[in-house]
mmCIF file of C-alpha atoms in Angstrom:
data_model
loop_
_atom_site.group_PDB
_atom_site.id
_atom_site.type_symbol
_atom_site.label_atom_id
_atom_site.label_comp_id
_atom_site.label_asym_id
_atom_site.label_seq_id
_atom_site.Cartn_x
_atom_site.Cartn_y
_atom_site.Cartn_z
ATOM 1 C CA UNK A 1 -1.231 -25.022 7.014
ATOM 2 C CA UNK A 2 1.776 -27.104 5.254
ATOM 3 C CA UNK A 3 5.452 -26.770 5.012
ATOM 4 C CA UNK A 4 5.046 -23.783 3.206
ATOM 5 C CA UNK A 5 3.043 -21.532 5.208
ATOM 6 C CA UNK A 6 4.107 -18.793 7.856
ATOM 7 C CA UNK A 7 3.054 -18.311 11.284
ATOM 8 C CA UNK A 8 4.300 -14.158 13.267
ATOM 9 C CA UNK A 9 2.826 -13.845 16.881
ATOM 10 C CA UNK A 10 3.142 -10.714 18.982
ATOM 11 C CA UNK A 11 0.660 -9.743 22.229
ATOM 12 C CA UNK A 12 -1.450 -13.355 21.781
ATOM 13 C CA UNK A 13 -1.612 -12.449 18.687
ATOM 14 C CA UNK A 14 -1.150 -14.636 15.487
ATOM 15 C CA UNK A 15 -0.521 -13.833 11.849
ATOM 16 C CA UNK A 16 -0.403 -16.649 9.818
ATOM 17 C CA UNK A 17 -0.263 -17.189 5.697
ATOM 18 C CA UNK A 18 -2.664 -20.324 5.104
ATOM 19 C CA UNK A 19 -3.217 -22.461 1.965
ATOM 20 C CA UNK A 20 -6.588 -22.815 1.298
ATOM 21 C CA UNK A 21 -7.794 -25.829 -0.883
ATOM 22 C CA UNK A 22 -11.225 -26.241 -2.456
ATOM 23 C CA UNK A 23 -12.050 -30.013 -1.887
ATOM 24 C CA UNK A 24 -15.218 -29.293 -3.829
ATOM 25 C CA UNK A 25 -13.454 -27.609 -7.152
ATOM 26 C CA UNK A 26 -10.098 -29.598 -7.050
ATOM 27 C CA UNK A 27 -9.900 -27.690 -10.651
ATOM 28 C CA UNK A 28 -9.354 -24.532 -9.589
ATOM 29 C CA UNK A 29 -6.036 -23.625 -8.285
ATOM 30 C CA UNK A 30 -5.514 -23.290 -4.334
ATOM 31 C CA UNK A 31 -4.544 -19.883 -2.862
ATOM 32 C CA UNK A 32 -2.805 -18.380 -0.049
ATOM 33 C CA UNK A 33 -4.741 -16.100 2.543
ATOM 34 C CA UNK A 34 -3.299 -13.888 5.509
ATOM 35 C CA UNK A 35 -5.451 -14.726 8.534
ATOM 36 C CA UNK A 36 -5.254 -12.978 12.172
ATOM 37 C CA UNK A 37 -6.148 -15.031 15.180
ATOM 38 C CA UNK A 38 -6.731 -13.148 18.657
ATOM 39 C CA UNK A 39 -5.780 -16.040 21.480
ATOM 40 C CA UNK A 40 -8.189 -13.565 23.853
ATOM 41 C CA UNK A 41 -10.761 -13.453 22.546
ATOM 42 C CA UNK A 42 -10.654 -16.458 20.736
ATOM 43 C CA UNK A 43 -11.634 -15.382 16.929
ATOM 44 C CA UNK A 44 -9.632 -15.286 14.106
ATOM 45 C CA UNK A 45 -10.746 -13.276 11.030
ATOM 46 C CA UNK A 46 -9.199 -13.353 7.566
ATOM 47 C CA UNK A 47 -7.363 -10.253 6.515
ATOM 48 C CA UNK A 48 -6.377 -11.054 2.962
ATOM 49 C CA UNK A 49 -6.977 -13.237 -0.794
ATOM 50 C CA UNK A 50 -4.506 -13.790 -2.424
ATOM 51 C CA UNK A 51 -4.836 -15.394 -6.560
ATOM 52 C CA UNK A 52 -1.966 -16.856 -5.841
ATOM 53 C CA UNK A 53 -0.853 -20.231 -4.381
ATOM 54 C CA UNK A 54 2.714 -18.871 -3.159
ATOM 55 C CA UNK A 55 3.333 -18.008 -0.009
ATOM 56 C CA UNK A 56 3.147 -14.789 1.463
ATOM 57 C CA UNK A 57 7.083 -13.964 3.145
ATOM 58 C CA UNK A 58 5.854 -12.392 6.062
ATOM 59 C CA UNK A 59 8.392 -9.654 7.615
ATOM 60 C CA UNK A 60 7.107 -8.455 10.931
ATOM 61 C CA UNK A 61 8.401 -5.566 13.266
ATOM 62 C CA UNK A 62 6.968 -5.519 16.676
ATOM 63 C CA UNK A 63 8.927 -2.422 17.618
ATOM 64 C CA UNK A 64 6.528 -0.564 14.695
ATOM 65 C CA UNK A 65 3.747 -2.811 14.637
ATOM 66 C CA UNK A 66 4.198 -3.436 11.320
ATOM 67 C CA UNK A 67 3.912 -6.555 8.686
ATOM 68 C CA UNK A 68 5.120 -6.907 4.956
ATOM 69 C CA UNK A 69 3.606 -9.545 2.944
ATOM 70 C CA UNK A 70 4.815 -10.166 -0.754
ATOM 71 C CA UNK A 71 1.449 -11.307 -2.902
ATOM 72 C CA UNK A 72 1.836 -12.236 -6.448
ATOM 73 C CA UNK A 73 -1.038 -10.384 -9.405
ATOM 74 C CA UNK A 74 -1.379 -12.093 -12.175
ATOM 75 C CA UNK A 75 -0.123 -9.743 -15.680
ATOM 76 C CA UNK A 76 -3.630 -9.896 -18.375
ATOM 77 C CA UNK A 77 -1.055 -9.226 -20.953
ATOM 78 C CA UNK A 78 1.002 -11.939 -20.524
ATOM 79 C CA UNK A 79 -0.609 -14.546 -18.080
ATOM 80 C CA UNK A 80 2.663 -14.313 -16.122
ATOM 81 C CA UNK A 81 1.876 -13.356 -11.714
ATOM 82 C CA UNK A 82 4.402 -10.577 -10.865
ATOM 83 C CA UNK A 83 5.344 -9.740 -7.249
ATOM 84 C CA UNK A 84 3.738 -6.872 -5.123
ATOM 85 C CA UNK A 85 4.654 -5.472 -1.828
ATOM 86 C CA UNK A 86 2.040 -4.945 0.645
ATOM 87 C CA UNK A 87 2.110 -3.664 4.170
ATOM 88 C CA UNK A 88 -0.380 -4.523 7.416
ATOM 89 C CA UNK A 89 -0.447 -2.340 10.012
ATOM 90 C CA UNK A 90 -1.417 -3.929 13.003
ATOM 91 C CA UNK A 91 -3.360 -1.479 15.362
ATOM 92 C CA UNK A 92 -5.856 -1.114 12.524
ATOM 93 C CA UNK A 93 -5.483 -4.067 10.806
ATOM 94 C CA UNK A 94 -5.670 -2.389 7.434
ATOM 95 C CA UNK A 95 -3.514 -3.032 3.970
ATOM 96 C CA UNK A 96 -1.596 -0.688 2.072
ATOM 97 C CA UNK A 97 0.097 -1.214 -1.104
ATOM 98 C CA UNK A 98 3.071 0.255 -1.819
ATOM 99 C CA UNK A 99 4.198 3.137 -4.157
ATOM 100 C CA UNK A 100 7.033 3.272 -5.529
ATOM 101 C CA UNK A 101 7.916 6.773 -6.634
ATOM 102 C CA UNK A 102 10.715 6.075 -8.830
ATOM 103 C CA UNK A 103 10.011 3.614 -11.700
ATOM 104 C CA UNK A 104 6.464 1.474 -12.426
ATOM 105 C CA UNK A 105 8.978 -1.310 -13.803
ATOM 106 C CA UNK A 106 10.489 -1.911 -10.263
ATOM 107 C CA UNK A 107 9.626 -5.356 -9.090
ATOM 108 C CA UNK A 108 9.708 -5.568 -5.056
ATOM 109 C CA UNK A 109 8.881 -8.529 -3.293
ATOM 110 C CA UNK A 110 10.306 -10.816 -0.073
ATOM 111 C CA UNK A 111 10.920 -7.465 2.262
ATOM 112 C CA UNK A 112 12.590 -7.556 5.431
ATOM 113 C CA UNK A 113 12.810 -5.632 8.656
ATOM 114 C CA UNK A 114 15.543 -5.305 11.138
ATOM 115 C CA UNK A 115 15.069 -5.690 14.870
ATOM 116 C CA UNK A 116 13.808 -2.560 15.692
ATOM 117 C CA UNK A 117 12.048 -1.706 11.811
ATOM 118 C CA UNK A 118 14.050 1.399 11.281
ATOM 119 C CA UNK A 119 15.567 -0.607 8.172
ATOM 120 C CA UNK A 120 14.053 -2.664 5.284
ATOM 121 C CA UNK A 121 15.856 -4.778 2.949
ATOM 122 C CA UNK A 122 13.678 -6.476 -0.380
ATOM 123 C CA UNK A 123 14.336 -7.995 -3.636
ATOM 124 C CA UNK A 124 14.103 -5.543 -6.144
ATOM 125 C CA UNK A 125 14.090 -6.864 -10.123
ATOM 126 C CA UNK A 126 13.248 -4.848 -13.467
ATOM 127 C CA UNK A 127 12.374 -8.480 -15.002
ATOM 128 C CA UNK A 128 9.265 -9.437 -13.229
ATOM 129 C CA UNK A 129 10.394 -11.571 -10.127
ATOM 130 C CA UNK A 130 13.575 -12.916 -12.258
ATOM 131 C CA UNK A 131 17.351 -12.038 -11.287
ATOM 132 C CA UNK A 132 16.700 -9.516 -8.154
ATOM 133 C CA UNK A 133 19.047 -7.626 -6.998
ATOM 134 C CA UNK A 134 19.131 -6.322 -2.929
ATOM 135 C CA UNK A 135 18.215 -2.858 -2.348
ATOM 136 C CA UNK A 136 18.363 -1.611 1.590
ATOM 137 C CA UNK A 137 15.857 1.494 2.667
ATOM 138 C CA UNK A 138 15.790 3.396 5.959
ATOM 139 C CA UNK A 139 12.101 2.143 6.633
ATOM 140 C CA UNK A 140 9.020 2.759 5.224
ATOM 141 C CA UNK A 141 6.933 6.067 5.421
ATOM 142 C CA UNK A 142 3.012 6.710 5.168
ATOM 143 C CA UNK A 143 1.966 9.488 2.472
ATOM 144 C CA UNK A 144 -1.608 9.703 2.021
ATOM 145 C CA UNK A 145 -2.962 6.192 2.250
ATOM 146 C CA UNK A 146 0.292 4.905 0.215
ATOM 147 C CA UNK A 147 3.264 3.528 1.762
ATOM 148 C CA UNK A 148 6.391 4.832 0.468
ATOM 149 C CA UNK A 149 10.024 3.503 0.981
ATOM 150 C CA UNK A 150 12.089 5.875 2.928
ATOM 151 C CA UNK A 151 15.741 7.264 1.478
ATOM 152 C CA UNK A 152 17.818 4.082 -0.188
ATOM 153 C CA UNK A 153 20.874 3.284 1.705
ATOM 154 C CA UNK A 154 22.801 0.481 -0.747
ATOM 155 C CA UNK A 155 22.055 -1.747 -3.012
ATOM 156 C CA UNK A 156 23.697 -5.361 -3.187
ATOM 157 C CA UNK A 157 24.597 -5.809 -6.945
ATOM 158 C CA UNK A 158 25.014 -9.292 -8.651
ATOM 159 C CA UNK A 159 27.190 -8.439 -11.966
ATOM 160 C CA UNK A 160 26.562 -11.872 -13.463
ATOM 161 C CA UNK A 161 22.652 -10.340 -13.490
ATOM 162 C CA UNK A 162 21.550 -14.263 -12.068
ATOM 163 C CA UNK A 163 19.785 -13.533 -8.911
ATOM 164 C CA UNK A 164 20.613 -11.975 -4.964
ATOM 165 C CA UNK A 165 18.294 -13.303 -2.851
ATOM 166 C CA UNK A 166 16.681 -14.109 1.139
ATOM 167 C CA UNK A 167 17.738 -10.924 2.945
ATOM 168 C CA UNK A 168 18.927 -11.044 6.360
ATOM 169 C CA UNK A 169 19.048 -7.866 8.370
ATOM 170 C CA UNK A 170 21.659 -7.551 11.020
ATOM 171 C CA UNK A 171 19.936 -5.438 14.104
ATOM 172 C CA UNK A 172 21.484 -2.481 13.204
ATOM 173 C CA UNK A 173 20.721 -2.317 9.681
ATOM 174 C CA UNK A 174 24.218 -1.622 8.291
ATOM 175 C CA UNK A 175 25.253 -5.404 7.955
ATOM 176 C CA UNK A 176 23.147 -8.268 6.097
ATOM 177 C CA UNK A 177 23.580 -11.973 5.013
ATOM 178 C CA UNK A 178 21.948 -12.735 1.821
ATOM 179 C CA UNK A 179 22.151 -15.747 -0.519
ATOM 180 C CA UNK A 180 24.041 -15.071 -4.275
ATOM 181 C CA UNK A 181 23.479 -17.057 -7.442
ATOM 182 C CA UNK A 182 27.489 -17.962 -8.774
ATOM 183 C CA UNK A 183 26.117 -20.403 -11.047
ATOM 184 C CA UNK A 184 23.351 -20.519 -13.706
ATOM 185 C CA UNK A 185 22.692 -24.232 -12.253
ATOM 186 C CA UNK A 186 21.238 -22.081 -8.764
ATOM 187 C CA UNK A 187 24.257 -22.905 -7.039
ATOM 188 C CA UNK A 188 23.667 -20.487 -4.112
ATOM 189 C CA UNK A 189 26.358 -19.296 -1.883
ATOM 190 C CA UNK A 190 25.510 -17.046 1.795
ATOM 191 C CA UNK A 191 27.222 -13.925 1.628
ATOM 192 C CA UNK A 192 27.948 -10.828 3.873
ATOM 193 C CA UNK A 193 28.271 -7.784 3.527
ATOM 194 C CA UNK A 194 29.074 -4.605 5.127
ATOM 195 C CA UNK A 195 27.329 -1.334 4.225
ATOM 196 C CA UNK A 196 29.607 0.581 6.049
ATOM 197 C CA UNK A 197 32.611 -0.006 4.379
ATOM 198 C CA UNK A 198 33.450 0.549 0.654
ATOM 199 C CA UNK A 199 34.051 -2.958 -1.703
ATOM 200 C CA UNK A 200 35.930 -3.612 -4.823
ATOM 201 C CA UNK A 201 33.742 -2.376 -7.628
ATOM 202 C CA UNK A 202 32.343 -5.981 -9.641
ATOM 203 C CA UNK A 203 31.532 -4.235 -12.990
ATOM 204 C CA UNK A 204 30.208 -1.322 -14.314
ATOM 205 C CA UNK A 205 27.390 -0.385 -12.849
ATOM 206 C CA UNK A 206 28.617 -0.750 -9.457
ATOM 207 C CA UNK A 207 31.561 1.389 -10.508
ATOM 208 C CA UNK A 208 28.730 3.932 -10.979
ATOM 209 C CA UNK A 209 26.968 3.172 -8.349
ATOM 210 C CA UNK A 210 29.307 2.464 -6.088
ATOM 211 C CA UNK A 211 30.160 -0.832 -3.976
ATOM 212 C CA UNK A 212 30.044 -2.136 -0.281
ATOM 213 C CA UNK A 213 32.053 -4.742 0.958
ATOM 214 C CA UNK A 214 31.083 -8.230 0.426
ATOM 215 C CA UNK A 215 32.487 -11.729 1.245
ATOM 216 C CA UNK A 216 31.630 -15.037 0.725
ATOM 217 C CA UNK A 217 30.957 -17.258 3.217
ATOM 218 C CA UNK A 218 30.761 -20.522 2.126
ATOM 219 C CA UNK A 219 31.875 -22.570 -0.343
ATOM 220 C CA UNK A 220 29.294 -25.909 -2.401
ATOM 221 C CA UNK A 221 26.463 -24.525 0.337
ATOM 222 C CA UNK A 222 24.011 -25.720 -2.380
ATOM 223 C CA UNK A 223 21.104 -23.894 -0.250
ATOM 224 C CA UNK A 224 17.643 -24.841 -1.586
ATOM 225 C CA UNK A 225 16.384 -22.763 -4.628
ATOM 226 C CA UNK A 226 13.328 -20.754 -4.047
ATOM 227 C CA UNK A 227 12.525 -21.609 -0.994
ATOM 228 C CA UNK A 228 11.050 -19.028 2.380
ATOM 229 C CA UNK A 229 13.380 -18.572 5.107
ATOM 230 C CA UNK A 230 15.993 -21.265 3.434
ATOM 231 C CA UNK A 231 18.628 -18.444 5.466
ATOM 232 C CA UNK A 232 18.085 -16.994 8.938
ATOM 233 C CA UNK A 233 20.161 -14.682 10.675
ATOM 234 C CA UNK A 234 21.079 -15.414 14.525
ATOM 235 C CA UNK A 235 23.055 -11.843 15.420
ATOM 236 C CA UNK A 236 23.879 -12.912 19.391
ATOM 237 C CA UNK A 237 26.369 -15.072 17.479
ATOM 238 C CA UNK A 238 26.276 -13.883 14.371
ATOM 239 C CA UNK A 239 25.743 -16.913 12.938
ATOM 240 C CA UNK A 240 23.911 -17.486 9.229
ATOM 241 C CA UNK A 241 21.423 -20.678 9.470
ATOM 242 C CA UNK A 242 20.745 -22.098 5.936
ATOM 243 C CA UNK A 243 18.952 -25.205 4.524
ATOM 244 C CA UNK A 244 21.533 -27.508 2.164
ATOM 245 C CA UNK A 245 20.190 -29.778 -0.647
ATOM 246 C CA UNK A 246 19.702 -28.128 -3.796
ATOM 247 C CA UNK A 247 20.488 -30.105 -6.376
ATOM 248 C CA UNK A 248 24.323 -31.428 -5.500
ATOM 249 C CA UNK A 249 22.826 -33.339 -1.961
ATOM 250 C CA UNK A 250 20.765 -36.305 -2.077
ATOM 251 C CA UNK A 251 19.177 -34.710 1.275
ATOM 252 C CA UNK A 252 18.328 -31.988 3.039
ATOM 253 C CA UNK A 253 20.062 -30.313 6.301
ATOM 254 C CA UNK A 254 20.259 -27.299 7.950
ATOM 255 C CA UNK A 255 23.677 -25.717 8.341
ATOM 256 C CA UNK A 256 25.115 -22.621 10.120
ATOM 257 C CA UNK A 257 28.291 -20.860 8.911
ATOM 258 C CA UNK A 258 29.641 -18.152 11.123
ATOM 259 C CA UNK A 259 29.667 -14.153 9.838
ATOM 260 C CA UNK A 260 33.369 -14.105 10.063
ATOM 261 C CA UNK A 261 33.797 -16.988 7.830
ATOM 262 C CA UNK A 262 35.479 -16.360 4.243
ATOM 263 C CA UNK A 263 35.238 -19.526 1.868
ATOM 264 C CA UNK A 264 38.914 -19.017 0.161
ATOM 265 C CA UNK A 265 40.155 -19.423 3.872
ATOM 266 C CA UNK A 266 37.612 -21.924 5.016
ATOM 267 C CA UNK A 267 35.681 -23.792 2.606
ATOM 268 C CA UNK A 268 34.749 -26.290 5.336
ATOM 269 C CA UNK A 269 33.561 -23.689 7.806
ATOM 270 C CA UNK A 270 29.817 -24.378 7.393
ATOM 271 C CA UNK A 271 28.304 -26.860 9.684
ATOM 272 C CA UNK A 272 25.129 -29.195 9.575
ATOM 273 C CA UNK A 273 23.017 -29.035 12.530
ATOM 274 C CA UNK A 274 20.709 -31.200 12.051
ATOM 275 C CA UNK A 275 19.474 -34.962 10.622
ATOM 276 C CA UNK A 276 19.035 -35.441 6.809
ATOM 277 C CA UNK A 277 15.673 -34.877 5.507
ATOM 278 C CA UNK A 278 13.612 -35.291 2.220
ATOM 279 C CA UNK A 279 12.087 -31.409 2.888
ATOM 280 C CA UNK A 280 12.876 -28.845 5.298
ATOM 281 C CA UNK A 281 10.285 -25.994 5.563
ATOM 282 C CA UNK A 282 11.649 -22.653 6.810
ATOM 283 C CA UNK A 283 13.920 -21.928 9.675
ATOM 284 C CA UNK A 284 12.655 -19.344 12.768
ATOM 285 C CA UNK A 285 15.368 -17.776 14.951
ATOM 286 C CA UNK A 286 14.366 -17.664 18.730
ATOM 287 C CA UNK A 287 14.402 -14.076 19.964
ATOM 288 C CA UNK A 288 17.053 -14.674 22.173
ATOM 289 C CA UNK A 289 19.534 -16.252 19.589
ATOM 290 C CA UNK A 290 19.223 -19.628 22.083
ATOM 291 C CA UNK A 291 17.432 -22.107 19.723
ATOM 292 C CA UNK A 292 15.928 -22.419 16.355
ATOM 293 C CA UNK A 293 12.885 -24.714 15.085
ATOM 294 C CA UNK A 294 12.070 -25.936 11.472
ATOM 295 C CA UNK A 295 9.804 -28.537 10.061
ATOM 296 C CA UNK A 296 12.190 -31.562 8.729
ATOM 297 C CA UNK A 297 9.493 -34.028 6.736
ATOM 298 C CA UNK A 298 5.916 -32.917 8.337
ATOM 299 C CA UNK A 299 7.530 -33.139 11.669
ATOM 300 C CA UNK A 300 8.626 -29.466 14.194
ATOM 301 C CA UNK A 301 12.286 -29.685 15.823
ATOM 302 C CA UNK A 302 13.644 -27.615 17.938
ATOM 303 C CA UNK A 303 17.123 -27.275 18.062
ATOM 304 C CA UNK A 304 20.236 -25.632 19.424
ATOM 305 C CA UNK A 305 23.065 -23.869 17.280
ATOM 306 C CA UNK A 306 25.267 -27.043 18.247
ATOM 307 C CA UNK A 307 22.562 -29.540 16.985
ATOM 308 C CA UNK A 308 21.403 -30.243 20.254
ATOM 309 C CA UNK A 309 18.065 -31.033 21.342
#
């Protein structure tokens, strides 16, 4: 595994996304693979191929004993790998795809649970994996040997059309953070929002659709650009945990910014939390909202919300 790849336990149990390199054919491209290890009994079997060298996004939900994994098939037509939502369930260790019953031009990709799996928010594009937008669903159903999304609560529109990304699922499903493109440099911002409570309409289509609150919560965040679990939620708090260092930062930190925040008030209200580094991998939430751990430059922290050890 590297900086890139993802590790979900549950019942010493592991899931974990692995790049695989062929030291033999260094021609051919490496690829990612979804392997399950069983600490008791001590094997691990591989679950899944992917063509792809991108990671995975695991989303897991011990409540329903359910995984979603985002793999990436590569278009004949065009050469070009498009996103694909999968699901593992875990008693059975099997893998659905999904199926979308509305449109076969819906991209979905980077899905993820809340707490307790009765909600699922994913990246959902009509270009590929290009400009998403954030749709929310009240779970996912089983038809057949399909997985279906259940009935659509909101969707997070960005008018500018240049990208809402990293989903962040408050426990209750009704509130998310989420990262939004303001700038076609990939300057992203975090952002709340409230599905709960109506917004100000942003353009058209939401004036169709309709709007949900939203506020910005930080101002020059300059979170890294495509990048897994570059935002974490901790809800004890309610606290969003991002890594800084795009493009306007030399290095890289991670930062928290508090829910409540609003950038026109605040503009200073994120904090870093941590050293500088050359590469942060991706940021895991303890359970109990206590500590968080990332990889800064090859090496695991763990860390506090304060920045303490």
């Amino acid at each position: 595994m590297n900086d890139r790849s993802e590790v979900k336990t549950f019942q010493n149990r592991i899931i974990f996304d692995v790049l695989r390199i062929d030291l033999n054919a260094p021609s051919q491209l490496d690829h990612h693979e979804l392997a399950f290890l069983d600490v008791d009994a001590g094997t691990t079997n591989h679950l899944f191929a992917s063509q792809s060298s991108r990671p995975f996004a695991l989303s897991y939900s011990p409540a329903i004993q359910r995984l979603s994994l985002t793999d990436y098939q590569e278009n004949p037509q065009n050469g070009n790998y498009q996103p694909e939502l999968l699901f593992l369930n875990i008693s059975d260790k099997t893998i659905a795809h999904l199926s979308s019953a509305r449109s076969s031009k819906e991209y979905f990709k980077n899905a993820k649970f809340n707490s307790d799996g009765t909600w699922l928010a994913v990246e959902m594009s009509l270009d590929g994996e290009h400009n998403p937008d954030i749709q929310i669903f009240e779970g996912i159903d089983i038809v057949g040997k399909k997985w279906v999304l259940g009935r659509i609560k909101g969707t997070i529109l960005n008018p500018d059309r240049i990208g809402i990304y990293s989903p962040c699922l408050f426990p209750n499903g009704h509130h998310l953070v989420y990262l939004r493109n303001y700038e076609y440099e990939d300057a992203l911002e975090v952002c709340y929002s409230d599905l709960t409570q109506p917004g100000e309409p942003e353009g058209g289509l939401e004036m169709v659709l309709g709007s949900f609150y939203k506020r910005r919560l930080t101002n020059n965040a300059d979170v890294v650009w495509n990048r897994l679990a570059a935002l974490a939620l901790e809800p004890v708090s309610e606290t969003a945990i991002f890594i800084r260092g795009h493009y306007r930062y030399e290095y890289e930190q991670v930062c928290a910014v508090p829910c409540s925040a609003n950038y026109r008030d605040d503009p200073l209200a994120a904090r870093s939390i941590s050293e500088l580094f050359n590469n942060i991998g991706g940021i895991i939430v303890a359970p109990d909202g206590e500590q968080i751990a990332f990889i800064g430059d090859g090496v695991l922290y763990v860390s506090s919300l304060d920045g303490g050890d």
